[in-house]
Amino acid sequence: MQDDLIQRFHAALPEVVQWIDALLDEHRGRARAVSTLGCKRLPACFPPEILERARAVTVPRVPFPPIDRFGLPELAPVQQMSFAGITFKDTFFLLEDQASERLYFHELVHVVQWARLGVRNFLLAYGIGLIQFGYNQSPLEQLAYTLERRFEDGSPPKDLVRFIETRTDDVWAEVAPIIQAGDRSA
Ligand SMILES: [Zn+2]
C-alpha cells in the first residue's frame, strides 16, 4: 500500500469524525433505540444493553462521508454506491423500505466493531480494508455479511458479541502493521 495513503488517512480523520458527529447531532431527535423496534429474533443474539444503546434512523438516502473532499479520492467510487444501511458509532441509518431484522442485525455487528476498535481505529481499519479489498471483500464487511447469513440460517455463534470482538481484533492485527509502516515512512 502506498505510504502517503496512510498519511492522508490520518490527515482526513479529524474531518471525517467531525462530519460524523454533525450527522449524529442532526438526527439525534429521530434516532430510535433498537430495543423499541419490536424485533423478535435480535434479543436472542445481542444483550439488552447493546439493543438499548444502538440507535436506528430511517432516511430517504443513506449518508456517506464526502471522503474525496477530505483528500482520499481513492474512496470516491464507494461514495457513489447506494447502501441499504450504514453505521456510525452506535447509530445506523437505513432506508425505510429496507428495514428488517436482518439489516438491523448486520448493522449491529458494525456497532460492536465500532465499540471494540474505537472511532479512530474503526475508521482506519474500515478505510484501509475498502482500499485493499473493495467493499464486498473488506474484512469488517465480510464479517458482518457472514454473520448476517448465519443469522438468516438460524445459526449465529453462541456468544455473538465475543465472537465479533475476537474477529474484529484479528482484523485490527492485520491492519496495524500497515499503519505502522505508513507512519514510519512519514
Ligand atoms: Zn456493512
mmCIF file of N, CA, C and O in Angstrom, residues 69-107:
data_model
loop_
_atom_site.group_PDB
_atom_site.id
_atom_site.type_symbol
_atom_site.label_atom_id
_atom_site.label_comp_id
_atom_site.label_asym_id
_atom_site.label_seq_id
_atom_site.Cartn_x
_atom_site.Cartn_y
_atom_site.Cartn_z
ATOM 1 N N ARG A 69 -13.459 14.848 -0.760
ATOM 2 C CA ARG A 69 -13.139 16.230 -0.348
ATOM 3 C C ARG A 69 -12.134 16.259 0.789
ATOM 4 O O ARG A 69 -11.561 17.291 1.107
ATOM 5 N N PHE A 70 -11.971 15.119 1.477
ATOM 6 C CA PHE A 70 -11.051 15.064 2.612
ATOM 7 C C PHE A 70 -9.690 14.493 2.190
ATOM 8 O O PHE A 70 -8.928 14.018 3.014
ATOM 9 N N GLY A 71 -9.414 14.507 0.885
ATOM 10 C CA GLY A 71 -8.083 14.106 0.418
ATOM 11 C C GLY A 71 -7.922 12.621 0.173
ATOM 12 O O GLY A 71 -6.795 12.114 0.143
ATOM 13 N N LEU A 72 -9.033 11.887 0.011
ATOM 14 C CA LEU A 72 -8.933 10.455 -0.265
ATOM 15 C C LEU A 72 -9.770 10.093 -1.502
ATOM 16 O O LEU A 72 -10.778 9.389 -1.403
ATOM 17 N N PRO A 73 -9.350 10.570 -2.672
ATOM 18 C CA PRO A 73 -10.132 10.332 -3.894
ATOM 19 C C PRO A 73 -10.264 8.846 -4.225
ATOM 20 O O PRO A 73 -11.175 8.454 -4.952
ATOM 21 N N GLU A 74 -9.346 8.003 -3.675
ATOM 22 C CA GLU A 74 -9.426 6.548 -3.921
ATOM 23 C C GLU A 74 -10.767 5.978 -3.488
ATOM 24 O O GLU A 74 -11.208 4.934 -3.965
ATOM 25 N N LEU A 75 -11.393 6.655 -2.499
ATOM 26 C CA LEU A 75 -12.636 6.108 -1.953
ATOM 27 C C LEU A 75 -13.879 6.670 -2.641
ATOM 28 O O LEU A 75 -14.995 6.296 -2.291
ATOM 29 N N ALA A 76 -13.667 7.532 -3.632
ATOM 30 C CA ALA A 76 -14.813 8.147 -4.309
ATOM 31 C C ALA A 76 -15.793 7.116 -4.879
ATOM 32 O O ALA A 76 -17.007 7.313 -4.793
ATOM 33 N N PRO A 77 -15.302 5.986 -5.467
ATOM 34 C CA PRO A 77 -16.262 5.009 -6.013
ATOM 35 C C PRO A 77 -17.223 4.465 -4.946
ATOM 36 O O PRO A 77 -18.392 4.205 -5.246
ATOM 37 N N VAL A 78 -16.727 4.310 -3.726
ATOM 38 C CA VAL A 78 -17.592 3.794 -2.653
ATOM 39 C C VAL A 78 -18.673 4.814 -2.306
ATOM 40 O O VAL A 78 -19.820 4.458 -2.011
ATOM 41 N N GLN A 79 -18.289 6.111 -2.391
ATOM 42 C CA GLN A 79 -19.276 7.165 -2.126
ATOM 43 C C GLN A 79 -20.461 7.090 -3.092
ATOM 44 O O GLN A 79 -21.551 7.499 -2.744
ATOM 45 N N GLN A 80 -20.191 6.601 -4.295
ATOM 46 C CA GLN A 80 -21.247 6.569 -5.319
ATOM 47 C C GLN A 80 -22.178 5.366 -5.153
ATOM 48 O O GLN A 80 -23.208 5.293 -5.787
ATOM 49 N N MET A 81 -21.775 4.406 -4.328
ATOM 50 C CA MET A 81 -22.605 3.204 -4.172
ATOM 51 C C MET A 81 -23.873 3.550 -3.398
ATOM 52 O O MET A 81 -23.901 4.503 -2.622
ATOM 53 N N SER A 82 -24.935 2.769 -3.628
ATOM 54 C CA SER A 82 -26.128 3.006 -2.811
ATOM 55 C C SER A 82 -26.247 1.872 -1.802
ATOM 56 O O SER A 82 -26.201 0.690 -2.154
ATOM 57 N N PHE A 83 -26.331 2.253 -0.551
ATOM 58 C CA PHE A 83 -26.360 1.292 0.546
ATOM 59 C C PHE A 83 -27.770 1.228 1.132
ATOM 60 O O PHE A 83 -28.506 2.212 1.113
ATOM 61 N N ALA A 84 -28.110 0.058 1.671
ATOM 62 C CA ALA A 84 -29.383 -0.077 2.389
ATOM 63 C C ALA A 84 -29.236 0.466 3.804
ATOM 64 O O ALA A 84 -30.209 0.926 4.410
ATOM 65 N N GLY A 85 -27.996 0.426 4.317
ATOM 66 C CA GLY A 85 -27.768 0.908 5.673
ATOM 67 C C GLY A 85 -26.297 1.213 5.888
ATOM 68 O O GLY A 85 -25.440 0.728 5.143
ATOM 69 N N ILE A 86 -26.020 2.038 6.906
ATOM 70 C CA ILE A 86 -24.630 2.334 7.273
ATOM 71 C C ILE A 86 -24.607 2.684 8.752
ATOM 72 O O ILE A 86 -25.584 3.248 9.275
ATOM 73 N N THR A 87 -23.506 2.316 9.418
ATOM 74 C CA THR A 87 -23.405 2.557 10.861
ATOM 75 C C THR A 87 -22.287 3.542 11.169
ATOM 76 O O THR A 87 -21.179 3.420 10.631
ATOM 77 N N PHE A 88 -22.618 4.531 12.007
ATOM 78 C CA PHE A 88 -21.599 5.430 12.556
ATOM 79 C C PHE A 88 -21.675 5.346 14.076
ATOM 80 O O PHE A 88 -22.718 5.664 14.663
ATOM 81 N N LYS A 89 -20.608 4.888 14.688
ATOM 82 C CA LYS A 89 -20.577 4.666 16.143
ATOM 83 C C LYS A 89 -21.718 3.732 16.539
ATOM 84 O O LYS A 89 -21.795 2.626 16.010
ATOM 85 N N ASP A 90 -22.657 4.183 17.413
ATOM 86 C CA ASP A 90 -23.725 3.260 17.810
ATOM 87 C C ASP A 90 -25.049 3.567 17.109
ATOM 88 O O ASP A 90 -26.107 3.101 17.524
ATOM 89 N N THR A 91 -24.978 4.351 16.029
ATOM 90 C CA THR A 91 -26.208 4.720 15.303
ATOM 91 C C THR A 91 -26.133 4.228 13.867
ATOM 92 O O THR A 91 -25.113 4.417 13.202
ATOM 93 N N PHE A 92 -27.208 3.579 13.404
ATOM 94 C CA PHE A 92 -27.209 3.232 11.988
ATOM 95 C C PHE A 92 -28.353 3.911 11.255
ATOM 96 O O PHE A 92 -29.416 4.190 11.800
ATOM 97 N N PHE A 93 -28.069 4.227 9.995
ATOM 98 C CA PHE A 93 -29.002 4.897 9.100
ATOM 99 C C PHE A 93 -29.451 3.879 8.071
ATOM 100 O O PHE A 93 -28.625 3.132 7.543
ATOM 101 N N LEU A 94 -30.756 3.819 7.805
ATOM 102 C CA LEU A 94 -31.226 2.837 6.837
ATOM 103 C C LEU A 94 -32.380 3.395 6.036
ATOM 104 O O LEU A 94 -33.096 4.302 6.491
ATOM 105 N N LEU A 95 -32.536 2.836 4.839
ATOM 106 C CA LEU A 95 -33.677 3.194 4.002
ATOM 107 C C LEU A 95 -34.916 2.573 4.626
ATOM 108 O O LEU A 95 -34.902 1.408 5.010
ATOM 109 N N GLU A 96 -35.972 3.368 4.695
ATOM 110 C CA GLU A 96 -37.180 2.906 5.386
ATOM 111 C C GLU A 96 -37.719 1.599 4.784
ATOM 112 O O GLU A 96 -38.071 0.670 5.511
ATOM 113 N N ASP A 97 -37.740 1.533 3.449
ATOM 114 C CA ASP A 97 -38.331 0.331 2.827
ATOM 115 C C ASP A 97 -37.411 -0.883 2.896
ATOM 116 O O ASP A 97 -37.768 -1.963 2.449
ATOM 117 N N GLN A 98 -36.210 -0.686 3.441
ATOM 118 C CA GLN A 98 -35.280 -1.811 3.587
ATOM 119 C C GLN A 98 -35.242 -2.337 5.024
ATOM 120 O O GLN A 98 -34.500 -3.267 5.327
ATOM 121 N N ALA A 99 -36.009 -1.703 5.900
ATOM 122 C CA ALA A 99 -35.930 -2.060 7.319
ATOM 123 C C ALA A 99 -36.323 -3.524 7.528
ATOM 124 O O ALA A 99 -37.374 -3.959 7.064
ATOM 125 N N SER A 100 -35.450 -4.262 8.196
ATOM 126 C CA SER A 100 -35.732 -5.666 8.511
ATOM 127 C C SER A 100 -34.811 -6.078 9.650
ATOM 128 O O SER A 100 -33.773 -5.448 9.868
ATOM 129 N N GLU A 101 -35.186 -7.140 10.352
ATOM 130 C CA GLU A 101 -34.300 -7.602 11.419
ATOM 131 C C GLU A 101 -32.956 -8.023 10.861
ATOM 132 O O GLU A 101 -31.932 -7.882 11.500
ATOM 133 N N ARG A 102 -32.978 -8.546 9.647
ATOM 134 C CA ARG A 102 -31.727 -8.966 9.017
ATOM 135 C C ARG A 102 -30.771 -7.779 8.845
ATOM 136 O O ARG A 102 -29.582 -7.868 9.146
ATOM 137 N N LEU A 103 -31.316 -6.653 8.350
ATOM 138 C CA LEU A 103 -30.477 -5.466 8.174
ATOM 139 C C LEU A 103 -30.046 -4.898 9.525
ATOM 140 O O LEU A 103 -28.885 -4.518 9.713
ATOM 141 N N TYR A 104 -30.967 -4.864 10.497
ATOM 142 C CA TYR A 104 -30.593 -4.401 11.833
ATOM 143 C C TYR A 104 -29.441 -5.251 12.369
ATOM 144 O O TYR A 104 -28.495 -4.742 12.952
ATOM 145 N N PHE A 105 -29.568 -6.573 12.178
ATOM 146 C CA PHE A 105 -28.528 -7.486 12.662
ATOM 147 C C PHE A 105 -27.176 -7.101 12.062
ATOM 148 O O PHE A 105 -26.175 -6.966 12.762
ATOM 149 N N HIS A 106 -27.155 -6.920 10.738
ATOM 150 C CA HIS A 106 -25.910 -6.560 10.044
ATOM 151 C C HIS A 106 -25.308 -5.288 10.652
ATOM 152 O O HIS A 106 -24.116 -5.233 10.961
ATOM 153 N N GLU A 107 -26.153 -4.282 10.825
ATOM 154 C CA GLU A 107 -25.639 -3.004 11.334
ATOM 155 C C GLU A 107 -25.198 -3.131 12.799
ATOM 156 O O GLU A 107 -24.249 -2.470 13.223
#
